[in-house]
Coordinates of C-alpha atoms and ligand atoms in Angstrom, one line a residue:
M1 CA 8.8 35.3 4.6
F2 CA 9.2 31.7 3.0
K3 CA 10.7 31.7 0.1
N4 CA 11.1 29.5 -2.9
L5 CA 13.9 27.1 -3.4
I6 CA 14.8 26.9 -7.2
A7 CA 18.4 26.4 -8.4
G8 CA 19.4 26.0 -4.7
E9 CA 18.5 29.7 -3.8
W10 CA 15.9 31.3 -2.2
R11 CA 13.8 32.8 -4.0
E12 CA 11.0 35.7 -3.3
G13 CA 8.2 35.4 -6.1
P14 CA 6.1 38.7 -7.9
R15 CA 3.1 37.8 -4.8
V16 CA 2.9 36.7 -1.7
I17 CA 0.0 34.6 0.4
R18 CA -0.8 34.0 3.9
N19 CA -1.3 30.8 5.3
I20 CA -4.2 31.0 8.0
N21 CA -4.8 28.5 10.6
P22 CA -8.8 26.9 9.9
S23 CA -8.9 26.9 13.3
D24 CA -8.5 30.3 13.9
T25 CA -8.8 32.2 10.8
R26 CA -6.8 35.0 12.9
D27 CA -3.9 33.3 13.3
L28 CA -1.3 33.7 10.1
V29 CA 0.8 30.8 10.1
G30 CA 3.5 32.5 7.6
E31 CA 3.7 34.1 4.6
Y32 CA 5.1 32.3 1.5
A33 CA 6.5 33.6 -2.0
Q34 CA 4.4 32.4 -4.9
A35 CA 5.8 31.7 -8.0
D36 CA 4.9 32.8 -11.7
A37 CA 5.3 30.6 -14.6
A38 CA 8.8 32.4 -15.3
Q39 CA 10.1 30.8 -12.3
A40 CA 8.5 27.6 -12.8
R41 CA 10.7 27.4 -16.0
E42 CA 13.5 28.3 -14.3
A43 CA 13.1 25.8 -11.7
V44 CA 12.8 23.0 -15.1
A45 CA 15.6 24.8 -16.3
A46 CA 17.5 23.8 -12.8
A47 CA 16.7 20.5 -12.7
Q48 CA 17.7 19.5 -16.2
Q49 CA 21.5 20.9 -15.6
A50 CA 21.3 19.2 -11.9
F51 CA 20.0 15.6 -14.1
P52 CA 23.1 14.2 -15.7
A53 CA 25.3 14.6 -12.3
W54 CA 22.1 13.5 -10.1
S55 CA 21.2 10.7 -12.0
Q56 CA 24.9 9.1 -12.2
S57 CA 25.3 9.5 -8.5
T58 CA 26.4 7.3 -6.7
P59 CA 23.6 5.0 -4.4
Q60 CA 25.4 5.7 -1.4
Q61 CA 24.9 10.0 -2.0
R62 CA 21.6 9.3 -2.6
F63 CA 20.9 7.1 0.6
D64 CA 22.9 9.5 3.0
I65 CA 20.8 12.6 1.8
L66 CA 17.8 10.3 2.3
D67 CA 18.5 9.0 5.1
A68 CA 19.4 12.5 7.1
A69 CA 16.5 13.8 5.8
G70 CA 14.3 10.9 7.0
S71 CA 16.3 11.4 10.5
E72 CA 15.7 14.9 10.9
I73 CA 12.5 14.6 10.3
L74 CA 11.8 12.1 12.8
A75 CA 13.5 14.1 15.5
R76 CA 11.3 17.1 14.8
K77 CA 8.1 15.0 14.5
A78 CA 6.6 17.1 17.4
E79 CA 7.7 20.7 16.2
L80 CA 6.5 20.0 12.2
G81 CA 3.6 18.1 13.3
D82 CA 2.0 21.6 15.1
L83 CA 3.2 23.1 11.9
L84 CA 1.1 21.0 10.3
A85 CA -2.2 20.5 12.4
R86 CA -1.7 24.4 12.5
E87 CA -2.3 24.8 8.8
E88 CA -4.7 22.0 7.8
G89 CA -6.5 21.2 10.2
K90 CA -6.0 18.1 11.5
T91 CA -5.5 17.1 15.0
L92 CA -2.2 17.3 16.5
P93 CA -1.7 13.3 16.8
E94 CA -3.1 12.4 13.7
A95 CA -0.4 15.9 12.4
I96 CA 2.5 14.0 14.2
G97 CA 1.7 10.7 12.9
E98 CA 1.9 11.7 9.4
V99 CA 5.3 13.7 10.0
G100 CA 6.3 10.1 11.6
R101 CA 5.1 8.7 7.9
A102 CA 6.9 11.0 6.2
G103 CA 10.1 10.0 8.3
A104 CA 9.9 6.8 7.6
I105 CA 9.3 7.0 3.7
F106 CA 12.8 8.4 3.6
K107 CA 14.3 5.9 5.7
F108 CA 12.8 3.4 3.1
F109 CA 13.6 4.9 -0.2
A110 CA 17.0 5.5 1.1
G111 CA 17.7 2.0 1.4
E112 CA 16.0 1.5 -2.0
A113 CA 18.7 4.0 -3.8
L114 CA 20.9 0.6 -2.5
R115 CA 18.7 -1.8 -3.6
I116 CA 18.1 -0.5 -7.5
G117 CA 19.3 -3.8 -9.6
G118 CA 18.5 -5.6 -12.7
D119 CA 18.7 -8.5 -14.8
V120 CA 20.9 -10.4 -16.5
I121 CA 19.6 -13.0 -18.9
P122 CA 20.8 -15.2 -21.6
S123 CA 19.9 -14.1 -25.0
V124 CA 17.9 -16.6 -27.0
R125 CA 21.2 -15.8 -29.9
P126 CA 24.4 -17.5 -29.3
G127 CA 27.4 -15.3 -28.2
V128 CA 24.9 -13.0 -27.1
G129 CA 24.2 -11.4 -23.6
V130 CA 21.2 -9.4 -22.6
E131 CA 21.2 -7.0 -19.0
V132 CA 18.1 -5.2 -18.3
T133 CA 18.5 -1.9 -15.8
R134 CA 16.6 0.5 -15.0
E135 CA 17.8 4.1 -15.2
A136 CA 16.0 7.1 -13.9
L137 CA 13.3 9.4 -16.3
G138 CA 14.7 13.0 -16.1
I139 CA 13.0 15.8 -14.5
V140 CA 10.0 14.8 -12.5
G141 CA 7.1 17.0 -11.8
L142 CA 5.3 16.8 -8.6
I143 CA 2.1 18.1 -7.9
T144 CA 0.2 17.9 -4.5
P145 CA -3.0 18.7 -2.4
W146 CA -4.0 20.1 1.1
N147 CA -4.8 17.3 2.7
F148 CA -1.1 15.6 3.3
P149 CA 0.9 18.3 3.2
I150 CA 3.9 16.5 4.0
A151 CA 3.4 12.5 3.5
I152 CA 2.4 12.8 0.2
P153 CA 4.8 15.1 -0.9
A154 CA 7.3 12.6 0.8
W155 CA 6.0 9.4 -0.8
K156 CA 6.7 11.6 -4.5
L157 CA 9.7 12.8 -3.7
A158 CA 11.8 10.1 -1.7
P159 CA 11.4 7.5 -4.8
A160 CA 11.7 10.7 -7.2
L161 CA 15.5 11.2 -5.7
A162 CA 16.0 7.3 -4.9
Y163 CA 16.1 6.3 -8.4
G164 CA 18.2 9.6 -9.4
N165 CA 15.3 11.7 -11.1
T166 CA 15.4 15.8 -10.3
V167 CA 12.3 17.2 -9.0
V168 CA 9.8 20.2 -9.1
L169 CA 7.1 20.5 -6.5
K170 CA 4.0 22.4 -6.6
P171 CA 2.1 21.5 -3.5
A172 CA -1.2 22.9 -3.1
E173 CA -1.6 26.9 -1.8
L174 CA -3.3 26.0 1.5
V175 CA -0.1 24.0 3.1
P176 CA 2.6 26.0 1.8
G177 CA 4.5 25.4 5.3
S178 CA 4.7 21.4 5.3
A179 CA 6.5 21.7 1.8
W180 CA 8.8 24.6 2.7
A181 CA 10.1 22.6 6.0
L182 CA 10.4 19.9 3.5
A183 CA 12.5 21.6 0.7
D184 CA 14.3 23.0 3.7
I185 CA 15.9 19.8 5.7
L186 CA 16.8 18.5 1.8
Q187 CA 18.9 21.7 1.1
R188 CA 20.6 21.1 4.4
A189 CA 20.5 17.6 4.1
G190 CA 23.3 18.3 1.2
L191 CA 20.7 17.7 -2.7
P192 CA 22.7 19.6 -5.0
P193 CA 21.6 22.5 -6.2
G194 CA 18.7 22.4 -8.8
V195 CA 17.6 18.7 -7.7
F196 CA 15.0 19.6 -6.0
N197 CA 13.2 22.9 -6.2
L198 CA 10.2 24.0 -4.8
V199 CA 7.7 26.1 -6.5
M200 CA 4.6 27.3 -4.3
G201 CA 2.3 29.1 -6.4
P202 CA -1.3 28.8 -8.3
G203 CA -2.2 25.6 -10.1
S204 CA -3.4 27.4 -12.8
Q205 CA 0.4 28.7 -13.5
V206 CA 2.8 26.8 -11.9
G207 CA 1.0 23.7 -12.0
Q208 CA 0.4 24.0 -15.3
V209 CA 4.5 24.9 -16.7
L210 CA 5.1 21.2 -15.7
L211 CA 2.4 19.8 -17.4
E212 CA 3.2 21.5 -20.3
D213 CA 7.0 21.8 -20.3
Q214 CA 8.4 19.4 -22.6
R215 CA 12.0 19.4 -20.8
V216 CA 9.2 17.4 -17.7
A217 CA 9.5 13.8 -18.3
A218 CA 6.8 12.9 -15.8
I219 CA 3.8 14.0 -13.8
S220 CA 3.2 12.4 -10.8
F221 CA -0.1 14.4 -9.5
T222 CA -2.6 14.2 -6.2
G223 CA -5.4 15.8 -6.0
S224 CA -9.0 15.9 -7.6
A225 CA -10.4 14.1 -10.5
A226 CA -11.5 17.3 -12.5
T227 CA -7.5 18.3 -12.7
G228 CA -6.6 14.9 -12.8
G229 CA -8.4 14.4 -15.8
R230 CA -6.3 18.1 -17.1
V231 CA -3.2 16.5 -16.1
A232 CA -3.8 13.7 -18.1
A233 CA -4.7 15.3 -21.5
A234 CA -1.7 17.8 -21.1
C235 CA 0.6 15.0 -20.8
A236 CA -0.8 12.3 -22.7
A237 CA -0.7 15.5 -25.8
R238 CA 3.3 15.7 -25.6
L239 CA 3.9 12.0 -24.6
A240 CA 4.8 12.7 -20.9
R241 CA 4.5 9.7 -18.6
F242 CA 2.0 10.3 -15.7
Q243 CA 0.2 8.7 -12.3
L244 CA -2.9 10.4 -10.9
E245 CA -4.2 9.9 -7.6
M246 CA -7.8 11.4 -7.3
G247 CA -10.7 10.5 -5.5
G248 CA -12.5 8.0 -3.8
K249 CA -16.2 7.4 -2.6
N250 CA -15.4 4.6 -0.5
P251 CA -17.5 1.2 1.2
M252 CA -17.0 -0.5 4.2
V253 CA -19.8 -2.9 4.2
V254 CA -20.7 -4.3 7.8
L255 CA -22.5 -7.5 7.5
D256 CA -24.8 -9.2 10.5
D257 CA -21.9 -11.3 12.0
A258 CA -19.4 -8.4 12.3
D259 CA -18.2 -7.6 16.1
L260 CA -20.2 -4.6 16.6
G261 CA -17.0 -2.6 18.4
V262 CA -14.9 -3.5 15.3
A263 CA -17.5 -2.1 13.0
V264 CA -18.0 1.1 14.8
N265 CA -14.1 1.9 15.4
A266 CA -13.5 1.2 12.3
A267 CA -16.4 3.4 10.7
L268 CA -16.0 6.2 13.0
N269 CA -12.2 6.4 12.6
S270 CA -12.6 6.0 8.4
G271 CA -16.1 8.3 8.2
F272 CA -15.1 11.1 10.3
F273 CA -11.5 11.4 11.3
S274 CA -9.0 14.2 10.1
T275 CA -12.5 15.5 9.4
G276 CA -13.3 13.3 6.7
Q277 CA -11.0 14.9 4.6
R278 CA -8.7 11.6 2.8
C279 CA -9.1 10.2 -0.5
T280 CA -9.7 7.2 1.7
A281 CA -12.5 8.0 4.1
S282 CA -15.5 5.6 4.2
S283 CA -18.0 7.3 3.1
R284 CA -20.9 4.8 2.4
L285 CA -21.5 2.4 4.8
I286 CA -23.1 -1.0 3.6
V287 CA -25.1 -2.5 6.5
T288 CA -27.3 -5.7 6.2
N289 CA -30.7 -5.8 7.8
G290 CA -29.7 -8.1 10.8
I291 CA -27.0 -5.2 12.6
H292 CA -28.3 -1.8 11.2
D293 CA -30.5 -0.2 13.9
Q294 CA -27.6 -1.4 16.4
F295 CA -24.9 -0.3 14.3
V296 CA -26.5 3.0 13.6
A297 CA -27.5 4.2 17.1
A298 CA -23.7 2.7 18.5
L299 CA -22.3 4.8 15.3
A300 CA -24.7 7.9 16.0
E301 CA -23.5 7.4 19.5
R302 CA -19.9 7.1 19.2
M303 CA -20.4 10.2 16.8
Q304 CA -22.2 12.9 18.6
A305 CA -19.4 12.3 21.4
L306 CA -16.5 13.8 19.3
K307 CA -14.9 16.8 20.8
V308 CA -15.0 19.1 17.4
D309 CA -12.4 21.9 18.3
D310 CA -8.9 23.7 17.7
A311 CA -7.0 21.0 15.9
R312 CA -4.1 21.3 18.6
K313 CA -6.1 21.7 21.5
A314 CA -5.2 18.0 23.5
G315 CA -8.4 15.5 23.4
T316 CA -9.9 17.4 20.2
D317 CA -11.2 14.5 18.3
I318 CA -11.9 16.5 14.9
G319 CA -10.1 20.1 13.2
P320 CA -12.0 22.2 11.5
V321 CA -12.4 22.2 7.9
V322 CA -9.6 23.1 6.1
D323 CA -10.9 26.5 4.8
E324 CA -13.8 28.3 3.3
S325 CA -14.8 26.6 -0.3
Q326 CA -14.4 23.3 1.5
L327 CA -16.7 23.9 4.4
A328 CA -19.2 25.5 1.9
Q329 CA -19.1 22.2 -0.5
D330 CA -19.7 20.1 2.5
M331 CA -22.8 21.8 3.8
E332 CA -23.9 21.9 0.6
Y333 CA -24.2 18.3 0.4
I334 CA -25.6 18.3 3.4
A335 CA -28.2 19.9 2.3
I336 CA -28.5 17.9 -0.8
G337 CA -28.7 14.6 1.1
E338 CA -32.0 16.3 3.3
Q339 CA -33.3 17.1 -0.4
E340 CA -32.8 13.7 -1.5
G341 CA -34.5 12.2 1.4
A342 CA -31.7 11.1 3.6
R343 CA -32.2 11.7 7.6
R344 CA -29.8 13.6 8.9
I345 CA -28.0 13.6 12.6
G346 CA -25.4 16.0 13.0
G347 CA -23.9 18.2 10.7
E348 CA -24.2 21.6 11.8
R349 CA -21.9 24.7 11.6
I350 CA -19.9 25.3 14.7
A351 CA -18.8 29.5 14.2
T352 CA -16.1 29.7 17.1
N353 CA -13.8 26.5 18.8
S354 CA -14.0 26.2 22.7
A355 CA -12.1 29.0 22.9
G356 CA -14.2 31.3 20.7
A357 CA -11.8 31.4 18.4
P358 CA -13.1 32.2 14.6
G359 CA -12.6 28.8 12.4
H360 CA -14.3 26.6 9.7
Y361 CA -15.7 24.0 11.9
L362 CA -18.6 20.9 11.1
R363 CA -20.2 18.5 13.3
P364 CA -19.7 15.4 12.1
A365 CA -23.2 14.2 10.3
L366 CA -24.5 10.9 9.7
F367 CA -27.0 10.2 6.6
T368 CA -29.2 7.0 7.2
E369 CA -31.8 5.7 5.3
T370 CA -30.2 6.8 1.9
T371 CA -30.4 4.7 -1.4
A372 CA -27.2 4.4 -4.1
D373 CA -28.4 6.6 -6.8
M374 CA -28.1 9.4 -4.2
R375 CA -26.0 12.4 -4.7
I376 CA -24.7 12.0 -1.3
N377 CA -23.8 8.3 -2.2
R378 CA -22.2 8.8 -5.7
D379 CA -20.0 12.0 -5.7
E380 CA -17.3 12.6 -3.4
I381 CA -17.8 15.2 -0.7
F382 CA -14.6 14.9 1.4
G383 CA -16.0 15.8 4.1
P384 CA -17.4 15.1 7.9
V385 CA -20.2 13.3 6.1
V386 CA -21.3 10.0 6.0
S387 CA -24.0 8.1 4.7
V388 CA -25.6 4.3 5.7
M389 CA -27.1 2.4 3.2
R390 CA -29.3 -1.4 4.0
A391 CA -28.4 -4.2 2.3
K392 CA -30.4 -7.7 2.4
D393 CA -27.3 -10.2 2.5
Y394 CA -23.4 -10.2 1.6
E395 CA -24.0 -10.5 -2.6
E396 CA -26.0 -7.1 -2.5
A397 CA -23.4 -5.3 -0.5
L398 CA -20.6 -6.4 -2.6
H399 CA -23.2 -4.7 -5.5
L400 CA -23.7 -1.8 -3.5
A401 CA -20.0 -1.2 -2.6
N402 CA -18.8 -1.6 -6.1
D403 CA -21.3 0.5 -7.9
T404 CA -19.3 3.6 -7.9
P405 CA -16.8 5.1 -10.1
F406 CA -14.6 5.1 -7.8
G407 CA -12.0 2.4 -6.7
L408 CA -9.6 3.3 -4.0
S409 CA -10.2 1.7 -0.8
A410 CA -12.8 -0.7 0.3
G411 CA -13.5 -2.3 4.1
I412 CA -15.8 -5.0 5.1
A413 CA -16.6 -5.6 9.2
T414 CA -17.3 -9.6 9.6
T415 CA -16.3 -12.4 11.3
S416 CA -16.8 -14.7 8.1
L417 CA -14.1 -16.2 6.4
K418 CA -15.9 -17.0 3.6
H419 CA -17.3 -13.5 3.3
A420 CA -14.1 -11.4 4.2
T421 CA -12.3 -13.8 1.4
H422 CA -14.8 -13.4 -1.3
F423 CA -14.7 -9.3 -0.4
K424 CA -11.4 -9.2 -0.8
R425 CA -10.8 -11.1 -4.2
H426 CA -14.3 -8.9 -5.7
S427 CA -14.2 -5.6 -4.3
Q428 CA -12.7 -3.3 -7.4
A429 CA -11.0 -1.7 -5.0
G430 CA -6.7 -1.1 -5.3
M431 CA -7.0 -1.3 -1.5
V432 CA -9.0 -3.8 0.7
M433 CA -9.6 -3.8 4.2
V434 CA -11.0 -6.3 6.6
N435 CA -12.1 -5.5 9.9
L436 CA -9.7 -2.3 9.7
P437 CA -11.0 1.7 9.0
T438 CA -10.9 1.8 4.7
A439 CA -8.1 4.9 5.5
G440 CA -5.0 4.4 7.8
V441 CA -2.1 2.3 5.2
D442 CA 1.0 1.2 5.8
Y443 CA 4.0 3.0 3.8
H444 CA 6.2 0.3 2.5
V445 CA 3.5 -1.7 0.4
P446 CA 1.7 0.0 -2.5
F447 CA -0.8 2.6 -2.5
G448 CA -3.8 3.5 -5.0
G449 CA -6.9 2.4 -6.5
R450 CA -8.9 1.7 -9.6
K451 CA -11.5 3.3 -12.2
G452 CA -11.9 7.0 -11.5
S453 CA -9.5 7.1 -8.5
S454 CA -6.4 6.1 -10.2
Y455 CA -4.1 5.9 -13.1
G456 CA -0.8 4.7 -13.6
P457 CA 1.5 2.6 -11.8
R458 CA 1.4 2.7 -8.1
E459 CA 2.6 4.6 -5.9
Q460 CA 4.7 4.1 -2.5
G461 CA 6.7 0.1 -1.5
R462 CA 8.8 -1.1 -4.1
Y463 CA 6.5 -1.0 -6.8
A464 CA 7.3 3.1 -7.1
A465 CA 10.1 2.2 -9.4
E466 CA 7.3 1.3 -11.9
F467 CA 6.8 5.2 -12.3
Y468 CA 9.9 6.8 -11.2
T469 CA 12.7 4.7 -13.4
T470 CA 12.7 3.5 -17.1
V471 CA 14.1 0.3 -18.5
K472 CA 16.5 -0.3 -20.8
T473 CA 17.7 -4.0 -22.0
A474 CA 21.2 -4.0 -23.2
Y475 CA 22.8 -6.8 -25.8
T476 CA 26.5 -7.5 -25.9
A477 CA 27.8 -9.8 -28.6
A478 CA 30.6 -12.4 -26.3
Ligands
ADP501 P1 -8.0 19.7 -4.3 O1 -9.3 19.9 -3.9 O2 -7.5 19.2 -3.5 O3 -7.3 21.4 -4.4 P2 -7.1 20.5 -6.7 O4 -7.2 19.0 -8.0 O5 -7.9 21.7 -7.0 O6 -7.6 18.9 -5.6 O7 -5.6 20.6 -6.7 C1 -4.3 19.6 -6.3 C2 -3.0 20.2 -6.8 O8 -3.4 20.4 -8.0 C3 -3.2 21.8 -6.3 O9 -1.5 21.6 -5.8 C4 -3.5 22.7 -6.8 O10 -3.1 23.6 -7.2 C5 -3.4 21.8 -8.9 N1 -3.5 22.0 -9.4 C6 -4.9 22.8 -10.1 N2 -5.1 23.1 -11.2 C7 -4.0 22.8 -12.2 C8 -3.6 22.9 -13.2 N3 -4.8 23.6 -14.1 N4 -2.0 22.1 -13.6 C9 -1.4 22.1 -12.8 N5 -1.9 21.4 -11.4 C10 -3.0 22.2 -10.9

């Protein structure tokens, strides 16, 4: 059994959960201890005890540990990628890529630990000096979702630790394996006891403790909009800092002048890869009339040729949906799309994979002739379900692209510099892609959105310091 890490010790919990492979639901990935509220509070106490020393540790100490963790993650990319594909269901190349990203993030923030700087500014008063410095916040609670089991914990953990905070991580119930591997790696990399604590368990108990415990200075959350709202309310009530990354309903505009191959590749990748289970997935393709029919025909052909199979089988393009309830939600939205009068291509449930193993398989679905008011164009589905809307010109396409409560990522396929430039400026999204998939981002630059997608400072890159540090202004009489 895999245990929780509290105060540097591996601890059993009152319950155990079974981590099941969505590609073959007979396959048990492992049994994982579940913490309860009392253990979550113990983890907070351990993080509190570890904070004074860790926040005063040298940048070299923090660099060494984060760099060593990054090296081990990269060296074990194939093995950790296999675990990730097995517990989450993304394909092996996608999973190995995600592990590589996690390793690179640790390396990046190892370097950032050495680069924490400040400002020395002349005072407006004579004989006074002013220094502006950054300090750690204290204990940071990290609550993560199932769709990026190692990259999201990594991109919260690495900056939290680099800037001298201590951490309690509560990973998603469905994917404890990758988070446990991270805890094991960090522990062996030499993190002092209590600096990083892992508490696996239900959000409503373990997560809730982190939200409500007055000792936790800040919460970084990635997950659904509904839970994000709860995080916001709980943190606001006790004036804790918080950062939310939630859903998306990301548009990709395809203009008449687009390179058809580029547009189809970008839509195929960002609509269906990783089974559509990315918050940056394109779920609304907004296509101008002149290219619409050609684009839909080409995309439908490529989509129907995608191999849906065991995530770890060579040649699989799309793995299974993560679990039973997500599959039910995807299928419900497929039914809703039909009721709303959209034309459906694909979207059939497949009971078993090519080896006959039972899993949560679903063929990718494309809805055409859809309109902006349909629920399939308004709600985040979080599956391999994409809809196409017609637009008469660029202006209407831009309007449709922005007509959503979300604002994470947005794309445009065009050969027009004028339209690409205008779209970059006027898209109401945090990340804009020109002739690229809306999903798939670099690890060293800010990640995040606007409107209902995100709240608080950006994650990743140097901007992560905005969340994980607090600024101090010190005045000294000369
Ligand atoms: P998803 O659709 O990704 O499962 P959720 O918002 O349900 O989205 O879950 C994201 C994370 O938030 C998970 O780690 C989950 O356990 C956690 N969570 C769920 N409910 C709560 C809660 N009431 N308080 C704190 N964390 C929660």
